[in-house]
Amino acid sequence: FDMLDPEQPTYIGMFSQGTVLHTHNVQLDPETGRLYLCGTNNGLYIYDLAANPVNPPQVGHWGGPYVHDLHVQDGLVHAALIYAGDYRILDVSNPGNIQQIASVNSGEQFAHSTWTTADGNVCVVADETSGARHLSFFDVTVKSNPVEIAQYTENAISLPHNPFILDDVCHVAWYTEGYIALDISDPSQPV
């Protein structure tokens, strides 16, 4: 879809990739014009919409464990590997040669989704499980060494889905709690 006029999006075409049988979701990197396919049957795929938005060429593939969701920023993918229970950081600055920089277990080892602060120094990971902690905040100032600095849960049976960070607010969609905004001006103590 051409979104130059968001009030009247225009359909411009569809493409498919023969080896991808399904996709859980997609992420766009507006800085590079790249499209990331998450949750495929065959790894993480990267396409270049800047080169051709109707029939984008594939520019990268990571055949590692299943990537359920991701956030991409500044040449780095912050990947949620739901079944591996990991939060991983991948260097995709050269999408033809994707390098894993870091891997840590998420809070409940069921990493569903991620998002980073604008400066890229903090990442929130949502574990889509009930019980114990559900959001884990990591200091990723040193990309090769993510350090968990906080956890947050609304209650023992709450179930988060997706967090998004804008400025000092972490916006979180929950299956059980609806919408919650967390003040993360001090990310080690979300309120």
XYZ file of C-alpha atoms in Angstrom:
191
model
C 0.000 0.000 0.000
C 1.185 3.502 -0.825
C 0.712 5.495 2.395
C 1.769 8.930 1.133
C -1.812 9.995 1.823
C -2.726 8.028 4.972
C -6.358 9.096 4.589
C -6.489 7.327 1.226
C -3.975 4.460 1.057
C -3.518 3.042 -2.417
C -3.041 -0.641 -3.176
C 0.061 -1.037 -5.348
C 0.676 -4.764 -5.402
C 1.446 -8.018 -3.673
C 4.504 -10.224 -3.673
C 5.179 -13.673 -2.294
C 8.277 -15.645 -1.525
C 8.074 -19.305 -2.466
C 9.961 -20.628 0.554
C 7.884 -18.682 3.102
C 4.681 -20.566 3.875
C 3.484 -18.255 6.640
C 4.453 -15.075 8.461
C 3.408 -14.086 11.968
C 3.979 -10.380 11.370
C 6.171 -7.849 9.628
C 8.326 -4.983 10.846
C 9.499 -2.013 8.812
C 12.730 -0.117 9.245
C 11.911 3.389 7.980
C 15.608 4.367 8.084
C 16.599 1.771 5.482
C 13.306 0.900 3.803
C 13.720 -2.745 4.755
C 10.876 -5.139 5.505
C 11.403 -7.907 8.079
C 9.270 -11.065 8.015
C 8.932 -12.593 11.491
C 7.502 -15.919 12.493
C 8.036 -17.684 9.200
C 8.437 -21.408 8.779
C 11.984 -20.862 7.551
C 13.776 -18.168 9.557
C 13.887 -14.367 9.458
C 13.722 -12.730 6.014
C 14.694 -9.197 4.996
C 13.462 -7.436 1.854
C 14.421 -4.068 0.397
C 11.307 -1.954 -0.163
C 13.459 1.077 -1.038
C 14.767 -0.756 -4.106
C 11.329 -1.894 -5.267
C 8.210 -1.479 -3.094
C 6.040 -3.697 -5.322
C 8.457 -6.577 -5.832
C 11.218 -6.088 -3.226
C 14.384 -8.132 -3.568
C 15.379 -10.383 -0.706
C 18.551 -8.953 0.851
C 18.917 -11.095 3.941
C 17.974 -14.325 5.684
C 18.764 -15.597 9.161
C 18.052 -19.280 9.536
C 18.462 -19.319 13.307
C 15.722 -20.302 15.741
C 12.169 -19.080 15.207
C 11.922 -15.281 15.587
C 8.377 -14.511 16.731
C 8.658 -10.724 16.768
C 11.307 -8.026 16.616
C 12.128 -4.361 16.820
C 14.742 -2.984 14.424
C 16.724 0.173 15.033
C 20.134 1.503 13.974
C 21.152 -1.656 12.131
C 20.225 -3.936 15.035
C 17.368 -6.394 15.376
C 16.090 -6.943 18.902
C 14.542 -10.364 18.411
C 12.064 -12.256 20.581
C 12.607 -15.992 20.193
C 9.440 -17.178 21.869
C 10.114 -20.930 21.863
C 13.797 -20.620 22.744
C 12.872 -18.169 25.525
C 15.595 -15.808 24.371
C 16.075 -12.149 23.650
C 18.743 -11.826 20.980
C 20.469 -8.910 19.321
C 21.381 -9.343 15.668
C 23.556 -7.014 13.608
C 21.682 -6.545 10.320
C 23.698 -3.569 9.060
C 24.888 -5.954 6.335
C 21.731 -8.027 5.794
C 23.607 -10.484 3.594
C 25.782 -11.408 6.579
C 23.648 -11.249 9.735
C 25.666 -11.598 12.932
C 24.342 -12.497 16.367
C 25.758 -10.083 18.952
C 24.046 -11.283 22.130
C 21.640 -13.855 23.527
C 20.043 -13.885 26.992
C 17.078 -15.679 28.472
C 14.024 -13.510 28.841
C 12.255 -13.191 32.187
C 9.900 -16.141 31.856
C 11.717 -17.741 28.918
C 8.819 -17.153 26.507
C 9.963 -13.977 24.754
C 7.049 -12.704 22.702
C 8.038 -9.173 21.670
C 10.608 -6.416 22.159
C 11.024 -2.654 21.825
C 13.894 -0.254 22.487
C 14.200 3.306 23.662
C 15.025 5.954 21.035
C 18.672 5.998 22.103
C 18.826 2.201 21.823
C 20.156 1.800 25.369
C 17.173 0.030 26.969
C 15.057 -2.810 25.604
C 11.812 -4.142 27.042
C 10.971 -7.801 26.467
C 7.427 -9.080 26.976
C 7.013 -12.690 28.012
C 3.597 -13.900 26.957
C 3.025 -16.067 30.029
C 0.945 -15.748 33.148
C 2.535 -15.747 36.601
C 5.675 -14.098 38.042
C 7.311 -11.280 36.026
C 6.136 -10.484 32.529
C 8.104 -7.459 31.310
C 11.868 -7.438 31.593
C 13.890 -4.284 31.014
C 17.460 -4.708 29.803
C 20.303 -2.217 29.741
C 21.769 -2.769 26.276
C 24.296 0.041 26.344
C 26.887 -2.677 25.719
C 25.152 -4.569 22.922
C 27.140 -7.754 23.467
C 26.113 -7.878 27.138
C 22.420 -7.130 27.865
C 21.854 -6.749 31.616
C 18.400 -7.074 33.143
C 17.707 -3.974 35.236
C 14.001 -4.303 36.082
C 10.897 -6.419 35.849
C 7.253 -5.409 35.863
C 3.965 -7.210 36.150
C 0.525 -5.830 36.837
C -0.524 -8.863 38.876
C 0.287 -12.539 39.187
C -2.178 -13.665 36.519
C -1.815 -10.813 34.031
C -0.696 -11.619 30.491
C 1.181 -9.061 28.330
C 1.293 -8.993 24.559
C 3.225 -6.083 23.019
C 5.210 -3.154 24.453
C 6.086 -0.010 22.499
C 8.324 2.761 23.831
C 7.839 6.416 22.964
C 9.925 8.977 24.851
C 9.846 7.951 28.535
C 6.657 5.917 28.295
C 6.372 2.197 27.690
C 2.935 1.542 26.183
C 1.858 -2.052 26.820
C -1.067 -4.022 25.431
C -2.175 -6.793 27.797
C -4.582 -9.645 27.127
C -5.861 -9.385 30.693
C -5.321 -5.739 31.688
C -6.063 -3.803 28.515
C -3.650 -0.903 28.064
C -1.076 0.230 30.618
C 1.380 3.122 30.283
C 4.572 2.812 32.306
C 6.805 5.744 33.191
C 10.335 4.567 32.387
C 12.158 7.829 32.923
C 14.127 5.598 35.301
C 14.026 2.296 33.394
C 15.316 0.426 36.434
C 12.045 1.343 38.209
C 9.063 1.304 35.810
C 5.950 2.900 37.355
